Short mmCIF file of C-alpha atoms in Angstrom, two decimals:
data_model
loop_
_atom_site.label_atom_id
_atom_site.label_comp_id
_atom_site.label_asym_id
_atom_site.label_seq_id
_atom_site.Cartn_x
_atom_site.Cartn_y
_atom_site.Cartn_z
CA MET A 1 81.99 86.10 95.85
CA ALA A 2 82.65 85.40 92.17
CA GLU A 3 82.32 81.85 90.86
CA LEU A 4 84.44 80.55 87.99
CA ARG A 5 82.67 77.96 85.81
CA LEU A 6 84.71 75.85 83.40
CA ILE A 7 83.29 74.81 80.03
CA LEU A 8 85.34 72.19 78.21
CA GLY A 9 85.49 72.01 74.44
CA ASP A 10 83.13 69.05 74.30
CA GLN A 11 80.58 70.60 76.70
CA LEU A 12 78.86 72.99 74.29
CA HIS A 13 75.37 72.16 75.57
CA ALA A 14 73.25 75.29 75.21
CA GLY A 15 70.38 73.75 77.15
CA HIS A 16 72.40 73.12 80.31
CA SER A 17 70.75 74.38 83.49
CA TRP A 18 73.76 76.62 84.16
CA TYR A 19 72.54 79.10 81.57
CA ARG A 20 68.97 79.57 82.76
CA ASP A 21 69.94 82.48 84.98
CA LYS A 22 72.25 85.38 84.19
CA ARG A 23 74.37 86.01 87.24
CA PRO A 24 76.88 88.87 87.37
CA ASP A 25 78.97 86.94 89.90
CA VAL A 26 79.53 84.00 87.51
CA ILE A 27 82.42 83.91 85.04
CA TYR A 28 82.43 81.25 82.33
CA LEU A 29 85.86 80.11 81.14
CA LEU A 30 86.61 78.43 77.82
CA ALA A 31 90.17 77.79 76.64
CA GLU A 32 91.98 76.46 73.60
CA LEU A 33 94.80 74.74 75.47
CA ARG A 34 97.95 73.22 74.08
CA GLN A 35 97.55 70.26 76.44
CA GLU A 36 94.32 69.41 74.58
CA SER A 37 95.73 70.19 71.15
CA GLN A 38 98.89 68.11 71.45
CA TYR A 39 98.22 64.98 73.53
CA VAL A 40 98.03 63.29 70.13
CA LYS A 41 98.61 64.72 66.68
CA HIS A 42 95.15 65.82 65.49
CA HIS A 43 93.56 66.19 62.09
CA ILE A 44 93.38 69.90 61.28
CA GLN A 45 89.60 69.69 60.78
CA LYS A 46 89.23 68.38 64.32
CA LEU A 47 91.13 71.38 65.69
CA LEU A 48 89.17 73.78 63.50
CA ALA A 49 85.81 72.29 64.40
CA PHE A 50 86.33 72.32 68.16
CA PHE A 51 87.95 75.77 68.28
CA ALA A 52 85.34 77.35 65.99
CA ALA A 53 82.47 75.73 67.91
CA MET A 54 83.94 76.88 71.23
CA ARG A 55 84.33 80.45 69.99
CA ARG A 56 80.79 80.59 68.68
CA PHE A 57 79.44 79.07 71.87
CA ALA A 58 81.27 81.77 73.84
CA GLU A 59 79.82 84.45 71.57
CA ALA A 60 76.32 83.04 72.09
CA LEU A 61 76.74 83.12 75.86
CA ARG A 62 77.94 86.72 75.76
CA SER A 63 75.02 87.69 73.55
CA ALA A 64 72.68 86.10 76.09
CA GLY A 65 74.11 88.31 78.83
CA HIS A 66 76.63 85.99 80.49
CA ARG A 67 80.19 86.97 81.38
CA VAL A 68 82.67 84.89 79.41
CA GLU A 69 86.47 84.78 79.46
CA TYR A 70 88.14 83.05 76.53
CA VAL A 71 91.71 81.88 75.94
CA ARG A 72 92.75 81.49 72.30
CA ILE A 73 95.41 79.11 71.08
CA GLY A 74 97.82 81.97 70.37
CA ASP A 75 97.48 83.51 73.84
CA ALA A 76 100.26 82.99 76.39
CA ASP A 77 97.84 81.33 78.83
CA SER A 78 97.12 78.55 76.29
CA ALA A 79 100.46 77.01 77.29
CA LEU A 80 99.28 76.46 80.87
CA SER A 81 97.94 73.12 82.02
CA LEU A 82 94.20 73.08 82.70
CA PRO A 83 94.63 73.16 86.51
CA ALA A 84 97.23 75.93 86.30
CA LEU A 85 94.96 77.98 84.06
CA ILE A 86 92.05 77.64 86.48
CA GLU A 87 94.17 78.59 89.51
CA HIS A 88 95.54 81.56 87.59
CA ALA A 89 92.04 82.65 86.55
CA MET A 90 90.65 82.37 90.07
CA THR A 91 93.41 84.57 91.38
CA GLN A 92 93.11 87.07 88.53
CA TRP A 93 89.34 87.50 88.90
CA GLN A 94 89.24 87.00 92.68
CA CYS A 95 86.96 83.96 92.58
CA GLY A 96 86.03 82.22 95.79
CA ALA A 97 84.22 79.34 94.10
CA PHE A 98 84.89 76.98 91.22
CA ALA A 99 82.36 74.82 89.34
CA TYR A 100 82.79 72.32 86.55
CA GLN A 101 80.79 69.73 84.67
CA LEU A 102 81.82 66.09 84.81
CA PRO A 103 84.42 65.59 82.07
CA ASP A 104 84.01 62.70 79.67
CA GLU A 105 87.74 61.82 79.67
CA TRP A 106 89.48 60.12 82.55
CA ARG A 107 92.66 62.22 82.38
CA LEU A 108 90.67 65.47 82.66
CA ASP A 109 88.55 64.01 85.42
CA GLN A 110 91.71 63.22 87.38
CA GLN A 111 93.17 66.68 86.79
CA LEU A 112 90.00 68.37 88.01
CA ARG A 113 89.54 66.07 91.00
CA GLU A 114 93.08 66.81 92.18
CA LEU A 115 92.56 70.51 91.56
CA ALA A 116 89.32 70.45 93.54
CA GLU A 117 91.14 68.98 96.54
CA ARG A 118 93.76 71.73 96.42
CA LEU A 119 91.16 74.47 96.10
CA ARG A 120 89.09 73.13 99.00
CA ALA A 121 92.24 73.01 101.13
CA LEU A 122 92.63 76.72 100.38
CA GLY A 123 89.11 77.42 101.55
CA LYS A 124 87.53 77.69 98.09
CA GLN A 125 84.09 76.32 97.33
CA VAL A 126 84.07 73.63 94.63
CA SER A 127 81.05 72.04 92.97
CA CYS A 128 80.77 69.40 90.26
CA HIS A 129 77.73 69.12 88.00
CA ASP A 130 76.42 66.60 85.50
CA SER A 131 76.82 67.54 81.84
CA GLU A 132 73.09 66.82 81.39
CA HIS A 133 73.75 65.18 78.04
CA PHE A 134 73.68 61.39 78.21
CA TYR A 135 70.70 59.15 78.92
CA GLY A 136 72.35 57.69 82.00
CA GLN A 137 75.14 58.18 84.49
CA ARG A 138 78.77 57.10 84.07
CA GLU A 139 78.23 54.10 86.35
CA ALA A 140 75.18 52.79 84.46
CA VAL A 141 76.93 49.95 82.60
CA GLN A 142 78.97 48.79 85.59
CA ASP A 143 75.90 48.79 87.84
CA PHE A 144 73.72 47.07 85.23
CA PHE A 145 76.04 44.13 84.60
CA ALA A 146 77.41 43.83 88.16
CA GLY A 147 79.95 41.11 87.40
CA LYS A 148 78.18 39.64 84.37
CA SER A 149 79.46 39.66 80.81
CA TYR A 150 79.36 43.11 79.23
CA ARG A 151 77.03 42.46 76.28
CA MET A 152 75.61 45.57 74.70
CA GLU A 153 72.36 44.00 73.50
CA TYR A 154 71.04 43.50 77.03
CA PHE A 155 71.94 47.04 78.07
CA TYR A 156 70.33 48.39 74.90
CA ARG A 157 67.06 46.60 75.63
CA HIS A 158 67.17 47.88 79.19
CA LEU A 159 67.48 51.48 77.93
CA ARG A 160 64.73 50.97 75.34
CA LYS A 161 62.38 49.90 78.13
CA ARG A 162 63.51 52.56 80.58
CA HIS A 163 63.03 55.39 78.11
CA ALA A 164 60.07 53.88 76.20
CA VAL A 165 61.80 53.99 72.82
CA LEU A 166 60.26 52.01 69.92
CA LEU A 167 57.90 50.12 72.22
CA THR A 168 54.24 49.18 71.94
CA VAL A 169 51.76 50.38 74.55
CA SER A 170 52.23 47.03 76.31
CA GLY A 171 55.98 47.54 76.53
CA GLU A 172 57.00 45.09 73.80
CA PRO A 173 59.48 45.98 71.06
CA LEU A 174 57.85 47.59 68.07
CA GLY A 175 57.59 45.09 65.23
CA GLY A 176 58.03 42.12 67.57
CA GLN A 177 61.82 42.05 67.79
CA TRP A 178 64.51 44.14 69.44
CA ASN A 179 67.18 44.06 66.78
CA TYR A 180 66.92 44.31 62.99
CA ASP A 181 70.63 44.00 62.29
CA ALA A 182 70.10 41.04 59.97
CA ASP A 183 68.03 43.27 57.67
CA ASN A 184 70.72 45.94 57.49
CA ARG A 185 73.50 44.28 55.51
CA GLU A 186 72.70 45.03 51.88
CA ARG A 187 75.27 45.99 49.32
CA TRP A 188 74.51 49.26 47.53
CA ASP A 189 74.46 49.04 43.72
CA GLY A 190 73.70 52.68 42.98
CA ASP A 191 69.97 52.61 43.64
CA PRO A 192 68.69 54.70 45.32
CA ALA A 193 71.02 57.53 44.48
CA VAL A 194 73.02 59.03 47.31
CA PRO A 195 71.46 62.43 48.09
CA VAL A 196 73.36 65.41 46.80
CA GLU A 197 73.37 67.95 49.59
CA SER A 198 75.11 71.28 49.70
CA TRP A 199 77.13 71.50 52.89
CA ARG A 200 77.55 74.92 54.41
CA GLN A 201 80.77 76.73 53.56
CA GLN A 202 82.30 78.50 56.55
CA ASP A 203 85.48 80.48 56.04
CA LEU A 204 87.85 79.38 58.81
CA ARG A 205 91.09 80.42 57.12
CA SER A 206 91.97 82.97 59.79
CA LEU A 207 91.53 80.35 62.53
CA HIS A 208 93.64 77.96 60.47
CA GLN A 209 96.40 80.56 60.36
CA GLU A 210 96.18 81.03 64.14
CA ILE A 211 96.72 77.29 64.62
CA ILE A 212 99.69 77.32 62.26
CA ALA A 213 101.17 80.40 63.93
CA ALA A 214 100.82 78.73 67.33
CA GLY A 215 102.90 75.80 66.05
CA ILE A 216 100.29 73.12 66.79
CA PRO A 217 101.21 69.90 64.93
CA HIS A 218 98.43 68.60 62.69
CA PHE A 219 97.76 66.69 59.48
CA GLY A 220 95.03 66.19 56.90
CA GLU A 221 93.20 68.58 54.59
CA SER A 222 91.77 71.64 56.32
CA LEU A 223 88.84 72.63 54.06
CA ALA A 224 89.23 75.92 55.93
CA GLU A 225 88.06 78.03 53.00
CA ALA A 226 84.71 76.18 52.88
CA PHE A 227 84.47 74.32 56.19
CA PRO A 228 81.51 71.92 56.18
CA TRP A 229 81.18 70.68 59.77
CA PRO A 230 78.64 72.28 62.15
CA THR A 231 80.08 74.76 64.62
CA THR A 232 76.82 76.02 66.15
CA ARG A 233 73.73 74.33 67.51
CA ARG A 234 71.64 75.81 64.72
CA MET A 235 73.92 74.24 62.10
CA ALA A 236 73.82 70.90 63.90
CA GLN A 237 70.02 70.98 64.03
CA ALA A 238 69.94 71.65 60.29
CA ASP A 239 72.19 68.63 59.73
CA LEU A 240 69.88 66.47 61.83
CA ARG A 241 66.84 67.55 59.80
CA SER A 242 68.73 66.90 56.57
CA PHE A 243 69.74 63.40 57.65
CA ILE A 244 66.23 62.49 58.73
CA HIS A 245 64.75 63.69 55.44
CA HIS A 246 67.36 62.54 52.94
CA ARG A 247 69.30 59.59 54.37
CA LEU A 248 67.54 57.88 57.23
CA PRO A 249 65.09 56.00 54.95
CA TYR A 250 68.04 54.07 53.49
CA PHE A 251 70.47 54.16 56.38
CA GLY A 252 69.67 50.71 57.74
CA ARG A 253 69.84 48.73 54.52
CA PHE A 254 73.18 50.14 53.44
CA GLN A 255 74.92 51.03 56.73
CA ASP A 256 77.55 48.29 56.27
CA THR A 257 78.34 48.81 52.60
CA MET A 258 81.49 50.40 51.16
CA VAL A 259 81.63 52.14 47.79
CA ASP A 260 84.56 53.62 45.89
CA GLY A 261 84.43 57.40 45.93
CA GLN A 262 81.44 57.56 48.30
CA PRO A 263 82.62 58.55 51.79
CA TRP A 264 79.15 59.46 53.14
CA LEU A 265 76.54 57.18 51.53
CA PHE A 266 73.53 57.24 53.90
CA HIS A 267 75.34 57.87 57.18
CA SER A 268 74.26 60.70 59.45
CA ARG A 269 77.50 62.67 59.93
CA LEU A 270 76.15 63.78 63.31
CA SER A 271 78.83 62.27 65.55
CA PHE A 272 80.88 65.45 65.95
CA ALA A 273 77.79 67.50 66.85
CA LEU A 274 76.75 64.84 69.36
CA ASN A 275 80.18 64.47 70.96
CA ALA A 276 80.66 68.23 71.24
CA LYS A 277 77.12 68.35 72.74
CA LEU A 278 75.72 70.67 70.10
CA LEU A 279 73.00 68.02 69.81
CA SER A 280 71.61 65.81 72.53
CA PRO A 281 71.21 62.05 72.00
CA GLN A 282 67.59 62.35 73.11
CA GLU A 283 66.64 64.82 70.39
CA VAL A 284 68.42 62.75 67.74
CA VAL A 285 66.70 59.52 68.79
CA ASN A 286 63.34 61.26 69.15
CA ALA A 287 63.61 62.73 65.66
CA ALA A 288 64.24 59.31 64.12
CA VAL A 289 61.45 57.64 66.10
CA ALA A 290 59.01 60.43 65.21
CA ALA A 291 59.83 60.05 61.51
CA HIS A 292 58.89 56.35 61.65
CA ALA A 293 55.71 57.07 63.60
CA ASP A 294 54.62 59.73 61.08
CA GLU A 295 55.62 57.90 57.88
CA PRO A 296 56.32 54.21 58.56
CA ASP A 297 56.46 53.37 54.85
CA ARG A 298 59.10 56.00 54.11
CA TYR A 299 61.08 55.31 57.31
CA PRO A 300 61.27 51.52 57.74
CA LEU A 301 61.52 50.20 61.27
CA ALA A 302 64.75 48.36 60.43
CA ALA A 303 66.41 51.63 59.37
CA VAL A 304 65.20 53.57 62.39
CA GLU A 305 65.99 50.81 64.90
CA GLY A 306 69.49 50.42 63.45
CA PHE A 307 70.13 54.11 63.88
CA VAL A 308 68.61 54.26 67.36
CA ARG A 309 70.78 51.31 68.41
CA GLN A 310 73.92 53.27 67.50
CA ILE A 311 72.90 56.23 69.69
CA LEU A 312 70.83 54.84 72.54
CA GLY A 313 72.62 51.48 72.59
CA TRP A 314 76.22 51.56 71.49
CA ARG A 315 77.09 55.17 72.37
CA GLU A 316 75.75 54.89 75.92
CA TYR A 317 77.28 51.44 76.30
CA VAL A 318 80.86 52.33 75.32
CA ARG A 319 80.77 55.33 77.62
CA GLY A 320 79.81 53.06 80.50
CA VAL A 321 82.51 50.53 79.65
CA TYR A 322 85.08 53.33 79.51
CA TRP A 323 84.28 54.58 83.01
CA ALA A 324 83.96 51.06 84.42
CA ARG A 325 87.40 50.01 83.18
CA MET A 326 89.63 53.07 83.28
CA PRO A 327 92.47 53.72 83.82
CA GLY A 328 93.68 50.16 83.23
CA TYR A 329 91.71 49.80 80.01
CA ARG A 330 94.14 52.15 78.28
CA GLN A 331 96.95 49.57 78.71
CA SER A 332 95.06 46.40 77.76
CA ASN A 333 96.86 44.33 75.11
CA VAL A 334 96.03 40.67 75.69
CA LEU A 335 97.28 39.62 72.26
CA MET A 336 100.67 41.29 72.91
CA HIS A 337 100.68 43.03 69.54
CA GLN A 338 103.62 45.41 69.05
CA ARG A 339 104.06 46.11 65.34
CA PRO A 340 104.20 49.82 64.41
CA LEU A 341 101.49 51.15 62.13
CA PRO A 342 102.68 51.23 58.50
CA TRP A 343 103.63 54.72 57.36
CA TRP A 344 100.87 54.71 54.73
CA PHE A 345 98.26 55.01 57.49
CA TRP A 346 99.29 58.68 57.40
CA THR A 347 99.23 59.07 53.61
CA GLY A 348 96.82 56.52 52.13
CA GLU A 349 99.56 55.47 49.69
CA THR A 350 98.87 51.74 49.65
CA LYS A 351 97.99 49.43 46.78
CA MET A 352 95.17 47.86 48.82
CA ARG A 353 92.19 49.72 47.41
CA CYS A 354 89.88 49.39 50.43
CA LEU A 355 92.55 50.79 52.74
CA GLN A 356 93.51 53.48 50.27
CA GLN A 357 89.90 54.64 50.06
CA ALA A 358 89.28 54.53 53.82
CA ILE A 359 92.51 56.33 54.74
CA THR A 360 92.42 58.89 51.92
CA GLY A 361 88.82 59.70 52.76
CA SER A 362 89.77 60.10 56.41
CA LEU A 363 92.60 62.47 55.55
CA GLN A 364 90.29 64.49 53.31
CA ASN A 365 87.23 64.57 55.55
CA ALA A 366 88.37 63.66 59.12
CA TYR A 367 85.69 60.99 58.81
CA ALA A 368 85.08 57.35 57.94
CA HIS A 369 81.95 55.35 58.63
CA HIS A 370 81.91 52.52 61.14
CA ILE A 371 82.57 49.65 58.70
CA GLN A 372 85.59 51.42 57.22
CA ARG A 373 86.93 51.92 60.75
CA LEU A 374 86.12 48.43 62.02
CA MET A 375 86.47 46.11 59.02
CA VAL A 376 89.07 47.91 56.90
CA THR A 377 91.63 49.93 58.89
CA GLY A 378 90.92 48.19 62.20
CA ASN A 379 90.74 44.74 60.62
CA PHE A 380 94.11 45.20 58.91
CA ALA A 381 95.79 46.56 62.05
CA LEU A 382 94.55 43.58 64.08
CA LEU A 383 95.52 40.97 61.47
CA ALA A 384 98.96 42.54 61.13
CA GLY A 385 99.49 42.61 64.90
CA CYS A 386 99.85 46.38 65.23
CA ASP A 387 100.43 47.92 68.66
CA PRO A 388 97.04 49.01 70.06
CA ASP A 389 98.71 52.11 71.54
CA ALA A 390 99.59 53.25 68.02
CA VAL A 391 96.17 52.29 66.70
CA ASP A 392 94.48 54.25 69.50
CA ASP A 393 96.53 57.36 68.81
CA TRP A 394 95.77 57.17 65.08
CA TYR A 395 92.02 56.87 65.57
CA LEU A 396 92.02 59.51 68.29
CA GLY A 397 93.87 61.94 66.07
CA ILE A 398 92.37 61.43 62.64
CA TYR A 399 88.63 61.52 63.31
CA ILE A 400 86.68 64.68 64.04
CA ASP A 401 84.38 62.84 66.46
CA ALA A 402 87.15 61.08 68.40
CA ILE A 403 87.18 61.77 72.13
CA GLU A 404 88.80 59.14 74.31
CA TRP A 405 85.62 57.94 76.06
CA VAL A 406 84.15 56.83 72.75
CA GLU A 407 87.34 56.12 70.80
CA LEU A 408 89.10 53.89 73.31
CA PRO A 409 86.44 51.17 73.78
CA ASN A 410 85.67 51.15 70.07
CA THR A 411 89.33 50.82 69.08
CA ARG A 412 91.04 48.86 71.83
CA GLY A 413 87.96 46.79 72.61
CA MET A 414 85.79 46.16 69.59
CA SER A 415 88.33 46.75 66.83
CA GLN A 416 91.59 45.37 68.26
CA PHE A 417 90.29 42.77 70.77
CA ALA A 418 92.99 44.07 73.12
CA ASP A 419 90.61 43.73 76.07
CA GLY A 420 90.34 39.97 75.51
CA GLY A 421 86.65 40.02 74.66
CA LEU A 422 85.11 42.40 77.19
CA LEU A 423 83.21 44.27 74.47
CA GLY A 424 82.91 41.60 71.83
CA SER A 425 82.63 37.85 72.16
CA LYS A 426 84.95 37.39 69.18
CA PRO A 427 87.46 39.49 67.23
CA TYR A 428 86.10 41.43 64.25
CA VAL A 429 88.38 40.07 61.54
CA SER A 430 87.86 38.85 58.01
CA GLY A 431 89.65 37.90 54.85
CA GLY A 432 89.02 39.54 51.51
CA ALA A 433 85.71 37.74 50.91
CA TYR A 434 83.79 39.90 53.39
CA LEU A 435 85.30 43.10 51.99
CA HIS A 436 84.34 42.00 48.49
CA ARG A 437 80.82 41.11 49.58
CA MET A 438 80.21 44.45 51.29
CA GLY A 439 81.97 46.76 48.85
CA ASP A 440 83.19 47.36 45.32
CA HIS A 441 86.82 48.26 46.04
CA CYS A 442 88.20 44.90 44.96
CA ALA A 443 87.38 45.56 41.31
CA GLN A 444 89.92 48.39 41.23
CA CYS A 445 92.53 46.84 43.52
CA HIS A 446 96.11 45.88 42.67
CA TYR A 447 95.53 42.60 44.54
CA ALA A 448 93.25 39.70 43.62
CA VAL A 449 90.63 39.06 46.26
CA ASN A 450 90.18 35.42 45.23
CA GLN A 451 93.87 34.54 45.65
CA LYS A 452 95.34 33.42 48.98
CA THR A 453 98.95 33.04 47.83
CA GLY A 454 101.14 34.70 45.24
CA ASP A 455 102.52 38.21 44.84
CA ARG A 456 99.13 39.60 43.79
CA SER A 457 97.12 37.76 46.45
CA CYS A 458 94.91 39.91 48.69
CA PRO A 459 96.90 40.47 51.91
CA PHE A 460 93.74 40.16 53.98
CA ASN A 461 93.42 36.50 52.95
CA SER A 462 96.70 35.11 54.22
CA LEU A 463 96.93 37.57 57.13
CA TYR A 464 93.54 36.38 58.34
CA TRP A 465 94.72 32.76 58.60
CA HIS A 466 98.05 33.86 60.06
CA PHE A 467 96.10 35.66 62.81
CA ILE A 468 93.93 32.58 63.42
CA ASP A 469 96.99 30.32 63.55
CA ARG A 470 99.21 32.41 65.82
CA HIS A 471 96.45 32.79 68.43
CA ALA A 472 94.91 29.33 67.90
CA ASP A 473 95.12 28.32 71.57
CA ARG A 474 93.08 31.35 72.58
CA TRP A 475 90.47 30.81 69.86
CA LEU A 476 90.00 27.13 70.69
CA VAL A 477 88.43 28.12 74.01
CA ASN A 478 86.22 30.73 72.32
CA GLN A 479 82.89 29.20 71.36
CA ARG A 480 82.42 31.41 68.32
CA MET A 481 86.00 31.03 67.04
CA ARG A 482 86.54 27.32 67.72
CA PRO A 483 84.92 26.08 64.45
CA ILE A 484 87.14 28.41 62.43
CA VAL A 485 90.29 27.07 64.09
CA ARG A 486 89.15 23.47 63.66
CA GLY A 487 88.52 24.06 59.98
CA TRP A 488 91.93 25.64 59.57
CA GLN A 489 93.66 22.76 61.33
CA LYS A 490 91.93 20.21 59.08
CA ARG A 491 93.52 21.69 55.99
CA SER A 492 96.61 19.95 54.64
CA ASP A 493 100.02 20.75 56.07
CA ALA A 494 101.17 21.98 52.66
CA ASP A 495 98.18 24.28 52.26
CA ARG A 496 98.61 25.81 55.70
CA ALA A 497 102.35 26.22 55.22
CA ALA A 498 101.85 28.02 51.91
CA VAL A 499 99.31 30.44 53.35
CA LEU A 500 101.44 31.19 56.42
CA ALA A 501 104.52 31.72 54.26
CA GLN A 502 102.58 34.16 52.11
CA ALA A 503 101.43 36.03 55.22
CA GLN A 504 105.03 36.29 56.39
CA GLN A 505 106.01 37.78 53.03
CA HIS A 506 103.26 40.35 53.32
CA LEU A 507 104.32 41.25 56.85
CA LEU A 508 107.94 41.63 55.82
CA ALA A 509 106.85 43.92 52.99
CA ILE A 510 104.11 45.68 54.98
CA GLU A 511 105.48 49.16 54.28
CA THR A 512 105.12 48.61 50.53
CA LEU A 513 101.80 46.78 50.37
#
């Protein structure tokens, strides 16, 4: 009896136990489906990266002696839904059994659960397997907190202890503290120089033409003639080695800084490889920890811990929050924000230099680092009261690493505070002062960062206080926000009125800012 095994586009884990044995009765199925290509409008590099990585993964399996069936985006079967494709394939190849790995997205999980019920009712054997990628199970966060506040720091420490990461022999945190975030907020002034690395140049023009011919909507620059992102495990491993050698020593100090014309700085650029499962989080964390152990002077503990916290802490945490709170989490909007995203989120044509740089870089590279996402584009969308549905779709479409399990908690939770504080104890908002402190964009901006009112005043300044004022009742019962509201309310009536009036002008003219 033949068994059909489904491999999703973000399940390209070469080390999975499925592939240890070559069985002639097992058929592996990979498919470039329209349902996955069009649930939001994607950046073209995201489509290229996933399709190219899937094709090369399929080729590697075939070369290893496995039977693989592959559906390309131009094939007629690509128009089928995922369940319909699987049912069609099982009939076509006379399969009596179906196996799949746990999906990382709720909608796919639901589709496959419902399909499994139908197949079992028809007498088919169905089995579900772990993806063997993450440190823990889906339920880890929900079980760990069990009704308590969802604070990442406690879960992070729990995982550090459980997996013996950056610990002394007695089980204490290396260096005497768990978190070195306070040491990782320096502004970069050009020293040390950002490493100049030659990215690989893959020619994906024929794949690009297939996507165009299939009529798949997309946006952004393709870079198809010299595609830089990893599409095989070997490429991803090379990127990991390059990051460890060239960038990790400085990652911590400068992870929050923003610099005109520098989209990468000292960030790892490993998120796509991780989320497609070309790399495992364990090997990435282990590589960073080993670098510090071998050369502690070159790889400071603060840099390594800051990087480890992103992978072992935050990445595992948001996945757990996603599975604990779906499907309702997708509709959370406690602030009742409804404003559409300004059109320039799709073009970068805004006079606000920080937003212009973050958006233009995203359109060019399908990438922005976490401070650009959180404190520039996300900060503006929250201050302006943009609909979190629209913000979600934008982040999910524009970034090469965006899959709903990681995008949704980061956007709707941390960035937009739409969950009312489940992820963060306060909203991540700021006026222009923070942006000026952490970056150099203000020097080239149309607006004046030190002005709160006037036609040339930085929109972030008045919009920040407008946001504080319109949700003041909520912030007064928030311990971390209450002092800000009290300070605002102590200002003169005339001062507050002028700032709020300026914010209203900016909101009325939001499409031309």
